[in-house]
Amino acid sequence: MSFYRLTISLILISLHGIVQAQHKGVKDSIKHNKDTVFSMNTLIIETDRIKQTHLNQLEGTAIYAGKKSEVILLSNTAGNTATNNARQIYNKIAGLNIWESDGAGMQLGIGGRGLNPNRVSNFNTRQNGYDISADALGYPESYYSPPTEALERIEVVRGAASLQYGTQFGGFINFKFKQPPPDKVFQIEARQTIASFGFYNAYTSIAGTKNKFSYFAFHQYKRGDGWRKNSEFNVHTAHASVSYKFTSKIKLTAEYTFMDYLTHQAGGLTDNQFKTNPRESYRSRNWFKVNWNLAALNLDYNISSNARLNFRMFGLYAQRDALGFLGFINRTDPMQERDLLQDKFRNTGAELRYVYRYKLHNQISTLLVGSRLYKGFTFRKQGYGSKGSDADFNYLNPGDLEHSDYKFPSGNTAVFAENIFKLSPRMTVTPGLRMEHISTQSIGYYNEQYTDLAGNIIYKNKVEDNRNSKRNFLLAGLGISYKITPTIETYANFSQNYRSINFNDMRIVNPNSRVDNNLKDETGFSTDWGIRGNLKKNITFDISAFYLRYNNRIGAIFLVDSFTYQPYRYRTNISDSRNIGIESLVEVDAMGLLFKKKHKLGITVFGNFSFIDARYTDSKQAAFTNKKVEFVPKTILRTGISFSYQTFKLTYQFAHTGDQFTDASNTVYSANAVTGLIPAYTVMDLAISYQYKKISLATGINNLSNNMYFTRRADGYPGPGIIPSDGRSVYLTLGVKI
């Protein structure tokens, strides 16, 4: 029997079990079962763990049984949360490669298991369960990142999330905002942060609950001059959510999020320029602007003690503008007309989820079924802007753009199902299916042109472009979980993945980068095996191995232009690839381990290590066979130690990331710095915090040793070239919560 047929059979068996289940027996089983209970806000697993490090088998209307998952509790985070410092926030998520090219935390760049970190594009990125990326199908990058100060926790699920949330290889990230206090009508929190390089941050939130009505709202403003020249920025972010409980079973929540920022971009550097002075800037006319508007409506309905329904609608109305000189960084800015790239995003979507718990062979099993409708619409334009140096985001010829003018409609319909079969009190098997229909289209034109080294146009041709691609496919997965002891479990998972090409990403006129017009969709699968849990309530661990298979993997190779003889990065389907790795996290409460009685003094040590070997295989071009996949450090180590005494806490963190290539050719050096090696680097951080009643004080030093390093070589904005990471900085935060 094929894997598909086996999975379908298991789901049909579960449906049959539901029909045969006696309602009273189910209620009695749930009442006496201590594994899971329903509540209005979430479905919680009761355990003896001292803190949650991974998602429960069932939370709300989502199944995570047998999946590699992680939870970041922001109340335990030590570091500068005002800048969304990803190196500190995600320090206990194994295997994450982090781009540190944005010192203010306006955009998040993380990739897991050897996937490109660019704006979290390989994760399905959500906020309170709904999409926040630019266009989930056509342009899955996210220019908006929720302020860490407003978050309660961050949920991360690896490749097995493909069945419930989307087909991405990277998995799923969900940012969950803080919840209103159930026992207060009004609560206010205010935080003020000052830091090096003219940084200032003000965060204020209000929240409360009155009878059936609850609310949460915040505003964050931050500005700074930046570590480099021409790097100043201004950011406004606001959010409001209102909930109303119609009955004890029905709750409706409405949300709105707004973000607007303007940042000056210092541009990239060549390797020699970086070695000479990484704080220097050779671009003074480059600007970037983003306006983001998100809205969502969420309905929770606890139908009964063993059934729950969730319906959510969401929409995005957003725009991003990039203005500047895109020419090679080893060329001086000619002070001519600047390139202006403008994207507008108009997306809507809806998801419906239904969870039912039923009795099957004297055990409680759980079925999840759901559907998704999504419509994306991206408008992309590229033409000439002004010759000036200010942030003037107006086209010189809006009716006849010099480079391109496109519309990119996209659509998605999906149905999915997963079922937790509880075979015994210790073992569960979770099969799942997802059926997808994806449609992507491009309508518009682009001008194909070449210039000489002086910038003169030597060839130009206008090309009308109208393409449409529709595909239907089925994904399957299977997860297994076995509790060795009440606090230790082993898990394994297999899930298929899929990544569709997007026309949107092809139509950018950029001398540093080009894209193959005949790109093909990427397919593959991911597998996990691991063991996680707690020992003696003082040692928390999660150790796992994974295998990620990529067919027709899209990557970048290093080529030289036949007209100008300038090097550029070329994106194409290079070959199949495979990523093999080990991920591990161990955290030890040293005082709890040494002493039975609780001590006012606390010492906690953690270690997070990953090893990944990622190679291209079966390449049609022998030159790429066995080459290393780009953006994959072989080793990543993050470790730290925390000392606490009552409400005082001091944390030291050490982070090391191995070297990595930026193209499939494994180029070590290029004159324009667009491709080449990213050398290994080490960063240390120190954080101190103190709480006195309702007042909190935090300070620290980021990049303690003032190491000069970089994590990214950009072929467009914010480059092109090497984008240096920030040097040493000091911050101070004063907070009050009333």
GROMACS .gro file of N, CA and C in nm, residues 627-691:
model
  195
  627LYS      N    1   2.893   2.060  -0.434
  627LYS     CA    2   2.923   2.194  -0.383
  627LYS      C    3   2.837   2.221  -0.259
  628LYS      N    4   2.886   2.307  -0.172
  628LYS     CA    5   2.811   2.343  -0.053
  628LYS      C    6   2.695   2.435  -0.091
  629VAL      N    7   2.582   2.414  -0.027
  629VAL     CA    8   2.466   2.500  -0.048
  629VAL      C    9   2.493   2.634   0.019
  630GLU      N   10   2.450   2.743  -0.047
  630GLU     CA   11   2.475   2.876   0.007
  630GLU      C   12   2.395   2.903   0.134
  631PHE      N   13   2.446   2.994   0.216
  631PHE     CA   14   2.386   3.039   0.341
  631PHE      C   15   2.371   2.926   0.444
  632VAL      N   16   2.467   2.833   0.445
  632VAL     CA   17   2.462   2.723   0.541
  632VAL      C   18   2.593   2.716   0.620
  633PRO      N   19   2.599   2.778   0.736
  633PRO     CA   20   2.716   2.758   0.823
  633PRO      C   21   2.718   2.613   0.873
  634LYS      N   22   2.832   2.550   0.867
  634LYS     CA   23   2.838   2.411   0.911
  634LYS      C   24   2.812   2.399   1.061
  635THR      N   25   2.862   2.493   1.139
  635THR     CA   26   2.841   2.489   1.283
  635THR      C   27   2.786   2.623   1.334
  636ILE      N   28   2.693   2.614   1.427
  636ILE     CA   29   2.640   2.731   1.497
  636ILE      C   30   2.635   2.696   1.645
  637LEU      N   31   2.699   2.779   1.725
  637LEU     CA   32   2.702   2.757   1.870
  637LEU      C   33   2.659   2.884   1.941
  638ARG      N   34   2.560   2.869   2.028
  638ARG     CA   35   2.519   2.980   2.115
  638ARG      C   36   2.508   2.923   2.257
  639THR      N   37   2.578   2.986   2.348
  639THR     CA   38   2.579   2.939   2.485
  639THR      C   39   2.580   3.058   2.579
  640GLY      N   40   2.538   3.035   2.702
  640GLY     CA   41   2.533   3.146   2.796
  640GLY      C   42   2.513   3.099   2.938
  641ILE      N   43   2.530   3.192   3.030
  641ILE     CA   44   2.512   3.164   3.172
  641ILE      C   45   2.441   3.282   3.237
  642SER      N   46   2.346   3.253   3.325
  642SER     CA   47   2.270   3.357   3.394
  642SER      C   48   2.285   3.340   3.544
  643PHE      N   49   2.310   3.451   3.612
  643PHE     CA   50   2.313   3.456   3.758
  643PHE      C   51   2.196   3.541   3.804
  644SER      N   52   2.121   3.493   3.901
  644SER     CA   53   2.009   3.571   3.952
  644SER      C   54   2.006   3.566   4.105
  645TYR      N   55   1.961   3.675   4.162
  645TYR     CA   56   1.941   3.682   4.306
  645TYR      C   57   1.813   3.761   4.329
  646GLN      N   58   1.710   3.692   4.372
  646GLN     CA   59   1.577   3.750   4.384
  646GLN      C   60   1.537   3.812   4.249
  647THR      N   61   1.524   3.944   4.238
  647THR     CA   62   1.481   4.005   4.111
  647THR      C   63   1.597   4.063   4.031
  648PHE      N   64   1.720   4.035   4.073
  648PHE     CA   65   1.838   4.081   3.998
  648PHE      C   66   1.887   3.967   3.909
  649LYS      N   67   1.923   4.000   3.784
  649LYS     CA   68   1.968   3.897   3.691
  649LYS      C   69   2.079   3.949   3.601
  650LEU      N   70   2.182   3.870   3.584
  650LEU     CA   71   2.294   3.903   3.495
  650LEU      C   72   2.315   3.786   3.399
  651THR      N   73   2.320   3.815   3.269
  651THR     CA   74   2.332   3.711   3.167
  651THR      C   75   2.446   3.742   3.072
  652TYR      N   76   2.529   3.642   3.049
  652TYR     CA   77   2.638   3.652   2.950
  652TYR      C   78   2.609   3.551   2.839
  653GLN      N   79   2.623   3.595   2.714
  653GLN     CA   80   2.598   3.507   2.600
  653GLN      C   81   2.715   3.509   2.504
  654PHE      N   82   2.748   3.391   2.453
  654PHE     CA   83   2.855   3.372   2.354
  654PHE      C   84   2.793   3.307   2.231
  655ALA      N   85   2.818   3.365   2.113
  655ALA     CA   86   2.760   3.311   1.990
  655ALA      C   87   2.869   3.299   1.883
  656HIS      N   88   2.876   3.182   1.821
  656HIS     CA   89   2.972   3.160   1.713
  656HIS      C   90   2.900   3.099   1.594
  657THR      N   91   2.922   3.156   1.476
  657THR     CA   92   2.864   3.105   1.351
  657THR      C   93   2.977   3.076   1.253
  658GLY      N   94   2.978   2.956   1.196
  658GLY     CA   95   3.082   2.918   1.103
  658GLY      C   96   3.072   2.991   0.970
  659ASP      N   97   3.174   2.976   0.887
  659ASP     CA   98   3.173   3.046   0.759
  659ASP      C   99   3.071   2.985   0.664
  660GLN      N  100   3.033   3.061   0.562
  660GLN     CA  101   2.929   3.018   0.468
  660GLN      C  102   2.950   3.088   0.335
  661PHE      N  103   2.908   3.019   0.228
  661PHE     CA  104   2.915   3.077   0.095
  661PHE      C  105   2.783   3.146   0.061
  662THR      N  106   2.785   3.232  -0.039
  662THR     CA  107   2.665   3.305  -0.079
  662THR      C  108   2.617   3.265  -0.218
  663ASP      N  109   2.684   3.167  -0.282
  663ASP     CA  110   2.637   3.117  -0.411
  663ASP      C  111   2.679   2.972  -0.427
  664ALA      N  112   2.613   2.904  -0.521
  664ALA     CA  113   2.638   2.762  -0.541
  664ALA      C  114   2.774   2.735  -0.604
  665SER      N  115   2.837   2.837  -0.661
  665SER     CA  116   2.970   2.821  -0.716
  665SER      C  117   3.075   2.814  -0.607
  666ASN      N  118   3.035   2.846  -0.484
  666ASN     CA  119   3.126   2.853  -0.370
  666ASN      C  120   3.239   2.952  -0.394
  667THR      N  121   3.200   3.070  -0.447
  667THR     CA  122   3.294   3.177  -0.475
  667THR      C  123   3.348   3.234  -0.344
  668VAL      N  124   3.477   3.251  -0.338
  668VAL     CA  125   3.541   3.306  -0.218
  668VAL      C  126   3.548   3.457  -0.225
  669TYR      N  127   3.566   3.512  -0.347
  669TYR     CA  128   3.584   3.657  -0.360
  669TYR      C  129   3.531   3.703  -0.496
  670SER      N  130   3.469   3.820  -0.496
  670SER     CA  131   3.432   3.886  -0.621
  670SER      C  132   3.457   4.035  -0.605
  671ALA      N  133   3.487   4.101  -0.715
  671ALA     CA  134   3.526   4.242  -0.709
  671ALA      C  135   3.414   4.330  -0.656
  672ASN      N  136   3.288   4.298  -0.691
  672ASN     CA  137   3.177   4.383  -0.647
  672ASN      C  138   3.117   4.338  -0.514
  673ALA      N  139   3.172   4.234  -0.453
  673ALA     CA  140   3.135   4.187  -0.319
  673ALA      C  141   2.994   4.131  -0.309
  674VAL      N  142   2.925   4.114  -0.423
  674VAL     CA  143   2.790   4.058  -0.420
  674VAL      C  144   2.795   3.909  -0.384
  675THR      N  145   2.894   3.838  -0.433
  675THR     CA  146   2.914   3.699  -0.396
  675THR      C  147   3.049   3.686  -0.327
  676GLY      N  148   3.065   3.579  -0.254
  676GLY     CA  149   3.190   3.557  -0.182
  676GLY      C  150   3.164   3.490  -0.049
  677LEU      N  151   3.270   3.463   0.022
  677LEU     CA  152   3.262   3.396   0.151
  677LEU      C  153   3.217   3.494   0.260
  678ILE      N  154   3.131   3.445   0.349
  678ILE     CA  155   3.102   3.516   0.474
  678ILE      C  156   3.184   3.445   0.582
  679PRO      N  157   3.290   3.507   0.631
  679PRO     CA  158   3.378   3.439   0.727
  679PRO      C  159   3.307   3.409   0.858
  680ALA      N  160   3.359   3.310   0.930
  680ALA     CA  161   3.307   3.278   1.062
  680ALA      C  162   3.322   3.398   1.155
  681TYR      N  163   3.230   3.410   1.250
  681TYR     CA  164   3.236   3.524   1.341
  681TYR      C  165   3.187   3.483   1.480
  682THR      N  166   3.230   3.560   1.579
  682THR     CA  167   3.195   3.536   1.719
  682THR      C  168   3.148   3.666   1.781
  683VAL      N  169   3.038   3.661   1.856
  683VAL     CA  170   2.981   3.779   1.920
  683VAL      C  171   2.947   3.745   2.065
  684MET      N  172   2.976   3.838   2.156
  684MET     CA  173   2.943   3.821   2.297
  684MET      C  174   2.853   3.936   2.343
  685ASP      N  175   2.758   3.904   2.432
  685ASP     CA  176   2.664   4.003   2.484
  685ASP      C  177   2.654   3.990   2.636
  686LEU      N  178   2.625   4.103   2.700
  686LEU     CA  179   2.606   4.106   2.844
  686LEU      C  180   2.477   4.182   2.875
  687ALA      N  181   2.392   4.126   2.958
  687ALA     CA  182   2.264   4.188   2.993
  687ALA      C  183   2.243   4.183   3.144
  688ILE      N  184   2.192   4.293   3.200
  688ILE     CA  185   2.166   4.304   3.344
  688ILE      C  186   2.025   4.360   3.362
  689SER      N  187   1.949   4.303   3.452
  689SER     CA  188   1.814   4.353   3.478
  689SER      C  189   1.783   4.348   3.627
  690TYR      N  190   1.692   4.437   3.668
  690TYR     CA  191   1.651   4.442   3.809
  690TYR      C  192   1.506   4.488   3.817
  691GLN      N  193   1.429   4.421   3.901
  691GLN     CA  194   1.288   4.453   3.919
  691GLN      C  195   1.264   4.495   4.063
   0.00000   0.00000   0.00000
